[in-house]
mmCIF file of C-alpha atoms in Angstrom:
data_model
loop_
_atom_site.group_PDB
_atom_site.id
_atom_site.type_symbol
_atom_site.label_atom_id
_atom_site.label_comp_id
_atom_site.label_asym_id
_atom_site.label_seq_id
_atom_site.Cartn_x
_atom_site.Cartn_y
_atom_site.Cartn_z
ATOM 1 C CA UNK A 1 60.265 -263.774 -83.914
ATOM 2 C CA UNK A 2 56.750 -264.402 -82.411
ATOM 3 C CA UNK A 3 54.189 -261.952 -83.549
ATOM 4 C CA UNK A 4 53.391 -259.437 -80.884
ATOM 5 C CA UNK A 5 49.933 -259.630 -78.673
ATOM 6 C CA UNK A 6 47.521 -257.013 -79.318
ATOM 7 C CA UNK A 7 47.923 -254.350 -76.711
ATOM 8 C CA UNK A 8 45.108 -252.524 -74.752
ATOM 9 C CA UNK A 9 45.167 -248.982 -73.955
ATOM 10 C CA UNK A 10 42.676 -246.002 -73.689
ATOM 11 C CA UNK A 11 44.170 -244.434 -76.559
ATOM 12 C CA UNK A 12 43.378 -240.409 -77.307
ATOM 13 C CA UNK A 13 39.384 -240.930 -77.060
ATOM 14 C CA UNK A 14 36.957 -238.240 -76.521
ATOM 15 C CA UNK A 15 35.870 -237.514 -73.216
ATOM 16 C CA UNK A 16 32.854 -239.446 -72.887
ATOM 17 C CA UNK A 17 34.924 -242.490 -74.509
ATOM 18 C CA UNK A 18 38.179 -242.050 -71.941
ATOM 19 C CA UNK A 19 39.253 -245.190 -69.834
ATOM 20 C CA UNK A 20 37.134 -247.394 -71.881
ATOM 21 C CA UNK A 21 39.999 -250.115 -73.215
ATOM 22 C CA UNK A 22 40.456 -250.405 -76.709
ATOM 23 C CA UNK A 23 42.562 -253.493 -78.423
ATOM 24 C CA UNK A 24 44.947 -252.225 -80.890
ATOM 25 C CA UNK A 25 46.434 -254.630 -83.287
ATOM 26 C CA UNK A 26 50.230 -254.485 -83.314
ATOM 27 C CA UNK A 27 50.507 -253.910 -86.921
ATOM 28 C CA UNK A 28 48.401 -250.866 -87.087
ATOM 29 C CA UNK A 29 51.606 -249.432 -84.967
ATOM 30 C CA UNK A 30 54.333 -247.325 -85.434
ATOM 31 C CA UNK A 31 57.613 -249.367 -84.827
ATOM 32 C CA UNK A 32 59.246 -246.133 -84.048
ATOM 33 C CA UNK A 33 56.702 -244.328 -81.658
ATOM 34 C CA UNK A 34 54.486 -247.269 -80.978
ATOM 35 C CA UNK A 35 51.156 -245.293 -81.577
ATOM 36 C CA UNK A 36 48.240 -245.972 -83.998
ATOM 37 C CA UNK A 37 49.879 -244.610 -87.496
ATOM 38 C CA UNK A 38 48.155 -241.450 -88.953
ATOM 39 C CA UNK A 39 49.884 -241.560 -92.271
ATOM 40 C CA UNK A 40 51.481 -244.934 -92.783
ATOM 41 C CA UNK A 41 53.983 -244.963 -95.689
ATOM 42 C CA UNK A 42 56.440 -247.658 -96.573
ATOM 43 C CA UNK A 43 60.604 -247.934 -96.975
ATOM 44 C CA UNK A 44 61.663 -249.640 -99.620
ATOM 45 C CA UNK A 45 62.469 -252.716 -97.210
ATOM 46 C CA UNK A 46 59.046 -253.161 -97.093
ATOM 47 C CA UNK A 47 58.117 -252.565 -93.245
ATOM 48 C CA UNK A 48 55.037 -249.288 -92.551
ATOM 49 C CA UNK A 49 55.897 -246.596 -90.400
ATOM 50 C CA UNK A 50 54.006 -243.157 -89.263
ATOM 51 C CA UNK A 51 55.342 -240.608 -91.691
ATOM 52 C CA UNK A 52 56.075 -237.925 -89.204
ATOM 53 C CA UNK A 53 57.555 -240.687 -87.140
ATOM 54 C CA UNK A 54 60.507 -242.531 -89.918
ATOM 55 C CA UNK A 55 60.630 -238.569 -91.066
ATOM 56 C CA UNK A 56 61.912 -237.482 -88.437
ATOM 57 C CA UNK A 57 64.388 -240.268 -88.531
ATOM 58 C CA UNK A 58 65.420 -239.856 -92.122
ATOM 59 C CA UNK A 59 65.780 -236.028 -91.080
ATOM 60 C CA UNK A 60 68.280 -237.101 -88.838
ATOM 61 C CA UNK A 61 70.929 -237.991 -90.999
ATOM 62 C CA UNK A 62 69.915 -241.961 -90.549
ATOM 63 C CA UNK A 63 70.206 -244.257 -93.940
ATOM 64 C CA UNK A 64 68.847 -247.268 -92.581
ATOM 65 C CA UNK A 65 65.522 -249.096 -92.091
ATOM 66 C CA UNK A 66 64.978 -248.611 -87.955
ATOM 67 C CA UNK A 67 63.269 -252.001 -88.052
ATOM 68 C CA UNK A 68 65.546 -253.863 -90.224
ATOM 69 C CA UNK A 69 68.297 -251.897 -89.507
ATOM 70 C CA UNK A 70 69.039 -252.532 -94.143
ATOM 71 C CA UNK A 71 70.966 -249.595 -95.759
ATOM 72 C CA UNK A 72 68.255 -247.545 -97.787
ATOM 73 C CA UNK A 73 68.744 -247.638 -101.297
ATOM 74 C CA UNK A 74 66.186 -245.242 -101.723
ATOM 75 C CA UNK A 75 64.220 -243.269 -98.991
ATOM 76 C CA UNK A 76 61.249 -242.403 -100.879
ATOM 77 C CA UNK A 77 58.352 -243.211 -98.635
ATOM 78 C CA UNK A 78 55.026 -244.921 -100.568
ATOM 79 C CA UNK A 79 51.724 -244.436 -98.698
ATOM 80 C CA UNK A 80 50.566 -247.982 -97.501
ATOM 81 C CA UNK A 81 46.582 -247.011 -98.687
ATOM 82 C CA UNK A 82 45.309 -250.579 -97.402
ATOM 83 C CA UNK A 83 46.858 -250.188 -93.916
ATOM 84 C CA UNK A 84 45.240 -246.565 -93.715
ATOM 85 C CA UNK A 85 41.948 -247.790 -94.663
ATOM 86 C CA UNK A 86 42.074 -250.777 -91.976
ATOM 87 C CA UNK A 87 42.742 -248.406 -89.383
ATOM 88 C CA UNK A 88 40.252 -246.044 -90.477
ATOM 89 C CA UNK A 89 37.739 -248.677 -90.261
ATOM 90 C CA UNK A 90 38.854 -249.674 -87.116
ATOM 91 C CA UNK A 91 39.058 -246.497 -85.563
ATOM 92 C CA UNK A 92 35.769 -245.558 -86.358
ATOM 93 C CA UNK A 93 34.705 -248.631 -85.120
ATOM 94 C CA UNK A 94 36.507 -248.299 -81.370
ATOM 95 C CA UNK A 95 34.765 -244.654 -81.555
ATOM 96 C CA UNK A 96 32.924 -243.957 -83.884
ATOM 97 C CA UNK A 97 32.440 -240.163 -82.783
ATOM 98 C CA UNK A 98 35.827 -239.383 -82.771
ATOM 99 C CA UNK A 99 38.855 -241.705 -84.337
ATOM 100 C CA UNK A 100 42.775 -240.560 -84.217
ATOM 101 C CA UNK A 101 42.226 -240.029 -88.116
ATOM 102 C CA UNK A 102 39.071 -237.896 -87.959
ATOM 103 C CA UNK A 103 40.410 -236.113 -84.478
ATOM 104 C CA UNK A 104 43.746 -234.790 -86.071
ATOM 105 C CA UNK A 105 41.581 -233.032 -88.539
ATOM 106 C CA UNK A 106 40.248 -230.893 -86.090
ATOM 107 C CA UNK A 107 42.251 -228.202 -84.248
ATOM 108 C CA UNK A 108 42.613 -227.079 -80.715
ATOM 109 C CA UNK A 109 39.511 -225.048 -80.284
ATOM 110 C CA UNK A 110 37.361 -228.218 -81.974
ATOM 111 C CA UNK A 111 36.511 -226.585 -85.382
ATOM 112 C CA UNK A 112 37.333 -228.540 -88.513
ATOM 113 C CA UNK A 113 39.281 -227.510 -91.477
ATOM 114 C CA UNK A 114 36.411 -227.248 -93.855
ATOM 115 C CA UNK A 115 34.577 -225.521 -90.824
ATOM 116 C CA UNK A 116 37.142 -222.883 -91.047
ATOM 117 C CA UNK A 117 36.866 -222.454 -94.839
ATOM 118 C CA UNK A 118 32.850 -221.522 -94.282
ATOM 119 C CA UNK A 119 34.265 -218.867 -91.988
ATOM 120 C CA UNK A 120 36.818 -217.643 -94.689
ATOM 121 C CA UNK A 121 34.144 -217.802 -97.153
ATOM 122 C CA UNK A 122 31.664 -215.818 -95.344
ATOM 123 C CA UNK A 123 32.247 -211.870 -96.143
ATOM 124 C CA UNK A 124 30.734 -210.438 -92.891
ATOM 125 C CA UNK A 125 33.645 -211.128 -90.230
ATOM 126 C CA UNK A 126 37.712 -210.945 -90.348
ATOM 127 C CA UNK A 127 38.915 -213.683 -92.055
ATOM 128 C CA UNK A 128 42.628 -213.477 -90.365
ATOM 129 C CA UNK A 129 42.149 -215.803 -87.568
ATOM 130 C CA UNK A 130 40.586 -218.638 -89.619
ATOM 131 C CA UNK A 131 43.305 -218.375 -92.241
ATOM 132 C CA UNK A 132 45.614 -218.506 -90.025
ATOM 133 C CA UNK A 133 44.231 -221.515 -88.438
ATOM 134 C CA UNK A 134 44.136 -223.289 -91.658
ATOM 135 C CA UNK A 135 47.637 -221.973 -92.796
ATOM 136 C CA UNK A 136 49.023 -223.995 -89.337
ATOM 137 C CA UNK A 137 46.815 -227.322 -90.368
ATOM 138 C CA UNK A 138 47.984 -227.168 -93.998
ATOM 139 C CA UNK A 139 51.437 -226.533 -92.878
ATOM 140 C CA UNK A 140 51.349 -229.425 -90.519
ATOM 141 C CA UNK A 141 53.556 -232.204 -91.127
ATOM 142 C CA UNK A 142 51.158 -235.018 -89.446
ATOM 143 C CA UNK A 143 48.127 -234.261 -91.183
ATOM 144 C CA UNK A 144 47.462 -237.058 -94.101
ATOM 145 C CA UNK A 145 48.460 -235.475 -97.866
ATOM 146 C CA UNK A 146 45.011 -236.896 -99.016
ATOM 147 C CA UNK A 147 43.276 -235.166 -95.995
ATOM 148 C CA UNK A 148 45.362 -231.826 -97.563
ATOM 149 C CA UNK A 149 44.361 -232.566 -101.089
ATOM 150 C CA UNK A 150 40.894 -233.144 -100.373
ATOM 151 C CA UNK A 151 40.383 -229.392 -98.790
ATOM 152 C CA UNK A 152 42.452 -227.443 -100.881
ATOM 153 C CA UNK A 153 41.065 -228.837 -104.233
ATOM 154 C CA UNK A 154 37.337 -229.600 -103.716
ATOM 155 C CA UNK A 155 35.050 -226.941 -105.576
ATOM 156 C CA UNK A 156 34.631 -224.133 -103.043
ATOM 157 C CA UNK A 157 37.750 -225.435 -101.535
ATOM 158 C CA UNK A 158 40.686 -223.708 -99.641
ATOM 159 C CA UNK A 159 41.987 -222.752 -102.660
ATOM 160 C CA UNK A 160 39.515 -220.911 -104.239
ATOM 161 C CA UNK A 161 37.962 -219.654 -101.054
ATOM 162 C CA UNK A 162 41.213 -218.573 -99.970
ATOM 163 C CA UNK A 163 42.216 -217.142 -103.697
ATOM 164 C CA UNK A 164 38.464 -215.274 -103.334
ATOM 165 C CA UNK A 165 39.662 -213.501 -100.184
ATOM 166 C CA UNK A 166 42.446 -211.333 -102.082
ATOM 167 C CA UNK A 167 40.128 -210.596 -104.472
ATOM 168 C CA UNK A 168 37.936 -208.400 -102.115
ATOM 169 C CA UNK A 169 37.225 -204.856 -103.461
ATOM 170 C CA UNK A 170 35.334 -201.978 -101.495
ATOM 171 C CA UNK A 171 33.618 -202.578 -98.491
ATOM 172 C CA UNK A 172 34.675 -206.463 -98.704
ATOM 173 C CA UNK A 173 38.163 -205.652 -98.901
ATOM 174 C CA UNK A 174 39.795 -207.479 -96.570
ATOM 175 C CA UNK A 175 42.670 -205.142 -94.109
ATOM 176 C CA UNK A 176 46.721 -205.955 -94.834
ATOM 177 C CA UNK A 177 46.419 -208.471 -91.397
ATOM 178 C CA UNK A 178 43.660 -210.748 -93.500
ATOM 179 C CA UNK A 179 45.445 -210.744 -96.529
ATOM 180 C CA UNK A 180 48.711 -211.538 -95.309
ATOM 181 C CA UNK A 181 46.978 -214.762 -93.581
ATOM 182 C CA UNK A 182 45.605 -215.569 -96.707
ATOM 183 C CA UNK A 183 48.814 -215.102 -98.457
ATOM 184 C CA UNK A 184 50.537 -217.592 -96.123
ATOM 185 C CA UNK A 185 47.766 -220.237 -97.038
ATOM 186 C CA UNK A 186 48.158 -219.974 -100.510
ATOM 187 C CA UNK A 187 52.030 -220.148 -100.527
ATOM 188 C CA UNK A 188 51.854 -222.759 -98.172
ATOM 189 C CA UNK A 189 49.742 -224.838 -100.611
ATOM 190 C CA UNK A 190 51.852 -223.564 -103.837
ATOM 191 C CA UNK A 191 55.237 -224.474 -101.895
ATOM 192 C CA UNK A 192 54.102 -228.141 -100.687
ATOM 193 C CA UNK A 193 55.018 -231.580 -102.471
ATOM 194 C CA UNK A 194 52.071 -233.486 -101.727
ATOM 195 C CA UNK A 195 49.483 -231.179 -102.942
ATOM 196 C CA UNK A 196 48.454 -232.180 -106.377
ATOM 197 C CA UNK A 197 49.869 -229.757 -109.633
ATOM 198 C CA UNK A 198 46.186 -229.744 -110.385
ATOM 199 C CA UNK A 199 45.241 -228.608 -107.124
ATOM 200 C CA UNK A 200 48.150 -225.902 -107.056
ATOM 201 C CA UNK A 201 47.134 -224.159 -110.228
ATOM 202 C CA UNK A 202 44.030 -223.807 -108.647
ATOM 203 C CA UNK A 203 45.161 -221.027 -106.363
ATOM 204 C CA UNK A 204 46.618 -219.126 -110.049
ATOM 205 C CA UNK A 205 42.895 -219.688 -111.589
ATOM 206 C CA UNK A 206 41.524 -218.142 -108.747
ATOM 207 C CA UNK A 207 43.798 -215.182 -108.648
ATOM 208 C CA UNK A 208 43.122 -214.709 -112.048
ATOM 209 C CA UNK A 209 39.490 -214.301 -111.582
ATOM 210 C CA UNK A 210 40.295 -210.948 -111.122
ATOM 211 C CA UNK A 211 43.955 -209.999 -112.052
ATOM 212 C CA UNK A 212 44.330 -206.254 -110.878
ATOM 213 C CA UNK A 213 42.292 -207.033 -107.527
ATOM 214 C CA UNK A 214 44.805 -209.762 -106.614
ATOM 215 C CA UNK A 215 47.496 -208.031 -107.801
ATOM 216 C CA UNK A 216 46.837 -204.935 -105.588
ATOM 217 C CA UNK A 217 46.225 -207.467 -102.860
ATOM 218 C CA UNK A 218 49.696 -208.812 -103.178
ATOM 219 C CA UNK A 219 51.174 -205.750 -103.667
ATOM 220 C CA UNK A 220 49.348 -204.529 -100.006
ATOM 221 C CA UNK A 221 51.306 -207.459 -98.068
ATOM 222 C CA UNK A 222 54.448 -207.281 -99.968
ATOM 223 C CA UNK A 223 55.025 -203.275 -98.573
ATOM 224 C CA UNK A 224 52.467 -203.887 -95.335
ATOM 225 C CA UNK A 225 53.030 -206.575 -94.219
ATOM 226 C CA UNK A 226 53.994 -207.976 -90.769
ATOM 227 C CA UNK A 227 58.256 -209.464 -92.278
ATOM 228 C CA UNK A 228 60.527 -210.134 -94.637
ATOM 229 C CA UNK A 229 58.420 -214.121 -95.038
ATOM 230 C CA UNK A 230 55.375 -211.934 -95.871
ATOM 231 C CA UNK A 231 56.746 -210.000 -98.649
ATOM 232 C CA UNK A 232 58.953 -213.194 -99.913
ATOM 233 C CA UNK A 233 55.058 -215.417 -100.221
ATOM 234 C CA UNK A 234 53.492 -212.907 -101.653
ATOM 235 C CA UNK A 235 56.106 -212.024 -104.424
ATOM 236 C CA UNK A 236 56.306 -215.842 -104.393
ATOM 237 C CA UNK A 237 52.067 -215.534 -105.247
ATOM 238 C CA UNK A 238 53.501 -213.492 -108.036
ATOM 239 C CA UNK A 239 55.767 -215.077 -109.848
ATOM 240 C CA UNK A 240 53.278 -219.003 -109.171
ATOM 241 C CA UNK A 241 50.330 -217.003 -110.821
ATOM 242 C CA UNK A 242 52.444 -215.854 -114.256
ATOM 243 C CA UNK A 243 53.741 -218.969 -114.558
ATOM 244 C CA UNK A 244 50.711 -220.801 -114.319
ATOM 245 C CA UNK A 245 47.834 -218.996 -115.573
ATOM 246 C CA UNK A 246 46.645 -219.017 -118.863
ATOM 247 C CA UNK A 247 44.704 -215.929 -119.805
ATOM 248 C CA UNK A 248 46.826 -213.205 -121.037
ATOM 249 C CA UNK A 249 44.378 -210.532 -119.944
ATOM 250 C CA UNK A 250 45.608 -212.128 -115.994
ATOM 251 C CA UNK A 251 49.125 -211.928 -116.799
ATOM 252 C CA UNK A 252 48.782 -207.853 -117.875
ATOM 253 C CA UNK A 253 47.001 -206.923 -114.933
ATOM 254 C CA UNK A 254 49.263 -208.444 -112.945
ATOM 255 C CA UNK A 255 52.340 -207.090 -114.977
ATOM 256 C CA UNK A 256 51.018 -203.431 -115.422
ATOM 257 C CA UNK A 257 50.380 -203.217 -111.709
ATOM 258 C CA UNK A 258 52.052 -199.962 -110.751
ATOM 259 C CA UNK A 259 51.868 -201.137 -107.229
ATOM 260 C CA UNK A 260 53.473 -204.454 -107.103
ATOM 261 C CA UNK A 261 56.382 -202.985 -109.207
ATOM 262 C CA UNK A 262 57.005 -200.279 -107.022
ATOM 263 C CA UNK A 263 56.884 -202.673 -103.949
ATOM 264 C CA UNK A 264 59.300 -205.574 -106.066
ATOM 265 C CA UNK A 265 62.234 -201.921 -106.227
ATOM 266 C CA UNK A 266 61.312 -201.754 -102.573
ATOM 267 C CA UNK A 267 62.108 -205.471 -102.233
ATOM 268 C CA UNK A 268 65.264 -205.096 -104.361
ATOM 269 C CA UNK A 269 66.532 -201.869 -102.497
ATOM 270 C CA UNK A 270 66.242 -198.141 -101.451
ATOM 271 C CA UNK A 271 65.927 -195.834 -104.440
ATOM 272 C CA UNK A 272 68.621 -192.646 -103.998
ATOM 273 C CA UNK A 273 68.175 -189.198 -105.818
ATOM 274 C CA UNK A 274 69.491 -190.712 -108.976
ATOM 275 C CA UNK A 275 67.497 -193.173 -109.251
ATOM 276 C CA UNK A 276 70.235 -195.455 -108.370
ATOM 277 C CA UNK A 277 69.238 -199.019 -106.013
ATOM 278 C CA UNK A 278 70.736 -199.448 -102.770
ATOM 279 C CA UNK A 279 70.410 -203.554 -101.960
ATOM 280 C CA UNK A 280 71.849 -202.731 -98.345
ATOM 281 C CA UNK A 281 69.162 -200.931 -97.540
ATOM 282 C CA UNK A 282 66.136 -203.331 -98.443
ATOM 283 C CA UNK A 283 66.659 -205.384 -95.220
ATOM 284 C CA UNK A 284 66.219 -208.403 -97.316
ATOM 285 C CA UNK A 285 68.382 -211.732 -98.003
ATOM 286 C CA UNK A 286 70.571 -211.403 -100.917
ATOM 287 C CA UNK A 287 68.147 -214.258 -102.202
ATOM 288 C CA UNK A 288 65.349 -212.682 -101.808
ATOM 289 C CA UNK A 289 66.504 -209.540 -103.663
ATOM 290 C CA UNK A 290 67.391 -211.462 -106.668
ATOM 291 C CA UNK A 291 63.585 -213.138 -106.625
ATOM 292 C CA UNK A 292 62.389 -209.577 -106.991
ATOM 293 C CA UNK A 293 64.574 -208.535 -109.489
ATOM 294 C CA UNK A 294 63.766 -211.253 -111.583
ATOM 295 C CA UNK A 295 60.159 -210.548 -111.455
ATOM 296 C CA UNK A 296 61.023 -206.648 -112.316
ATOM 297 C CA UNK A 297 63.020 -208.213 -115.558
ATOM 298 C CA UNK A 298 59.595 -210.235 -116.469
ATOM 299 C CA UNK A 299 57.722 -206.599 -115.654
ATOM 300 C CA UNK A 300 59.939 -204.408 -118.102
ATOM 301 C CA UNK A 301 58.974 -205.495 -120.891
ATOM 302 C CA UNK A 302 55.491 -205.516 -122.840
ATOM 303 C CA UNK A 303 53.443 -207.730 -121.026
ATOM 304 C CA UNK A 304 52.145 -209.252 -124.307
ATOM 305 C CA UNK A 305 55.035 -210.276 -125.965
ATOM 306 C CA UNK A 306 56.873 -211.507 -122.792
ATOM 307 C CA UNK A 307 54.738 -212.537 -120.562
ATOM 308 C CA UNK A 308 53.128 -214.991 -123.041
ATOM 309 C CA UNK A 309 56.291 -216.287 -123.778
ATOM 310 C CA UNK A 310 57.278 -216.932 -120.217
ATOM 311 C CA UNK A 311 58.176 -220.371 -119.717
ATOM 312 C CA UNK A 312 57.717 -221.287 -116.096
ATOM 313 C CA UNK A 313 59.542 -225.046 -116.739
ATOM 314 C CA UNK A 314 62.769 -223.157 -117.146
ATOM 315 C CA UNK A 315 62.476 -220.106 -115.459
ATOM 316 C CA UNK A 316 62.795 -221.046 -111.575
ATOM 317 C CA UNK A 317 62.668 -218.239 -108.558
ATOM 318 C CA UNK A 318 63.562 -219.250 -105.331
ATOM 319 C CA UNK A 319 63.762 -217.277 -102.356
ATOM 320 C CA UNK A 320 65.813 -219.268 -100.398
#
C-alpha cells in the first residue's frame, strides 16, 4: 500500500481562521473517523486510533483491529504520547489561537475548565451552574485523561475547590442544588479510571478538612436531593472518604453524624411504629439499599475501634 497524500481541509478553526486550508498529515488521523485524533491510544497490533473513536468500536462487541482486521489478544488501549505531542505542535502551529486540543477544553459558552473552577472557588455567587459544567467536561469521554488529571489534581484544583464547596458553613453555605452539583463532580472524579489514585484521595483530604461540615453536606443531598443518582454519589462520597482518609478525628465526624445515619435508614427503607425497615418503600434499587446498609454496619459500632480498622482493599460497595 502507497502511503496516503496529505489532505487539505478547513478543519474546526475559529472564526477568524475558517476557510483558510490547513494540510493535515494522514497519520495524525483517525482510521476510523478520519479526523485529527484528540486522544490517540494504541491496540496491541500496533496501529493509533482516537480513543472515543476504536471505543466505541470495542463497545460494540468487535474483537478485532478495524485496520488490520487481527483478533485482539488484549484490548487495552496505551496512549501514543509522541503522536499527541506532534499534533499538539502542529495544531498550534495551523492556529495558534485555537487548536482541536486546546478547543475541546473549552465548553459551549467559551469558558475553560480551570475558568470554571475560579467561579467555583469564588464564595460570592451560586456555584451550581459551574459545577455542573465541569461535572459534564470531567464526565466526557473525549476529553484527554492528562487534560482530566491536570485539573482535578493541581493545588487549588477541582478537587479541592470542589471538596471546599461542601465544606461551606453559615452564610457561605452553599443551598442542596450547589451541593448536589458538587457532589456529582466529586463522584465523577472518585468513580473514573484514568484519574490518578493520588489525585482521587485528594477529594477524601479535602473532605476531611472539615469532617462534620462535609458530612452534613452529604447528608443534605442524600435526603434533598434532586434522585435516587444523587443520594447513591453522595453515600458513594461516604463510604470513598472512610476508606481513604487518614485522620481518625475525619472518620468520627463523619461516623457520629446523626444526619447521614438517619438519611443511610432512609436509603435502606421506611421506618414503621416498631421500628421495623420497610426496603419496598425506600424507592431505591435493591443495590443501592445494600450500599447503605453496609455503611450503617461501619456506623454501629465505635467509630474508634472500627473505623480505624476499616480496610477499604477488601471492603468494596457498589451501587450498581
Amino acid at each position: 500500500m502507497g502511503r496516503r497524500k496529505e489532505s487539505t481541509t478547513s478543519m474546526r478553526l475559529p472564526p477568524q481562521h475558517q476557510g483558510l486550508e490547513v494540510k493535515i498529515p494522514s497519520f495524525f488521523r483517525c482510521p476510523i473517523s478520519l479526523d485529527v485524533m484528540r486522544s490517540p491510544v494504541s491496540l496491541c497490533t500496533g496501529v493509533t486510533y482516537d480513543r472515543a473513536s476504536i471505543q466505541r468500536w470495542l463497545d460494540s462487541g468487535n474483537t478485532t483491529c478495524p485496520a488490520t482486521m487481527l483478533p485482539l489478544p488484549s484490548t487495552d488501549l496505551v496512549p501514543n504520547l509522541t503522536l499527541r505531542s506532534l499534533i499538539a505542535h502542529w495544531s498550534n502551529s495551523a492556529a495558534s489561537s485555537c487548536s482541536p486540543l486546546s478547543c475541546s477544553g473549552v465548553n459551549s459558552g467559551g469558558v475553560s475548565p480551570a475558568a470554571l473552577v475560579r467561579q467555583v472557588a469564588a464564595e460570592d455567587g451560586d456555584p451550581a451552574s459551574a459545577l455542573r459544567e465541569l461535572a459534564a467536561y470531567l464526565s466526557d469521554d473525549d476529553v484527554d485523561e492528562f487534560e482530566k488529571n491536570a485539573l482535578v489534581g493541581a493545588a487549588g484544583g477541582a478537587a479541592e475547590t470542589v471538596a471546599a464547596v461542601l465544606r461551606r458553613k453559615g452564610e457561605k453555605e452553599v443551598g442542596v442544588e450547589g451541593a448536589e452539583a458538587a457532589v456529582r463532580v466529586l463522584a465523577a472524579i472518585v468513580a473514573m479510571d484514568g484519574v490518578e489514585e493520588g489525585n482521587k484521595r485528594r477529594v477524601a483530604a479535602g473532605l476531611a478538612v472539615d469532617g462534620a461540615a462535609s458530612a452534613a453536606s452529604l447528608a443534605r443531598v442524600m435526603g434533598g436531593g434532586s434522585g435516587l443518582e444523587a443520594r447513591v454519589d453522595a453515600a458513594r462520597l461516604v463510604e470513598f472518604l472512610l476508606g481513604n482518609v487518614g485522620e481518625d478525628e475525619a472518620r468520627e465526624a463523619v461516623a457520629e453524624s446523626p444526619e447521614l445515619v438517619a438519611e443511610l435508614v432512609h436509603l435502606v427503607g421506611a421506618v414503621d411504629e416498631k421500628g421495623n425497615l420497610d426496603a419496598s418503600a425506600s424507592g431505591c434499587s435493591p443495590a443501592a439499599r445494600q450500599m447503605a446498609s453496609e455503611l450503617l454496619k461501619m456506623f454501629k459500632v465505635n467509630a474508634k475501634s472500627c473505623l480505624a480498622g476499616y480496610d477499604s482493599k477488601t471492603t468494596h460497595i457498589m451501587p450498581f
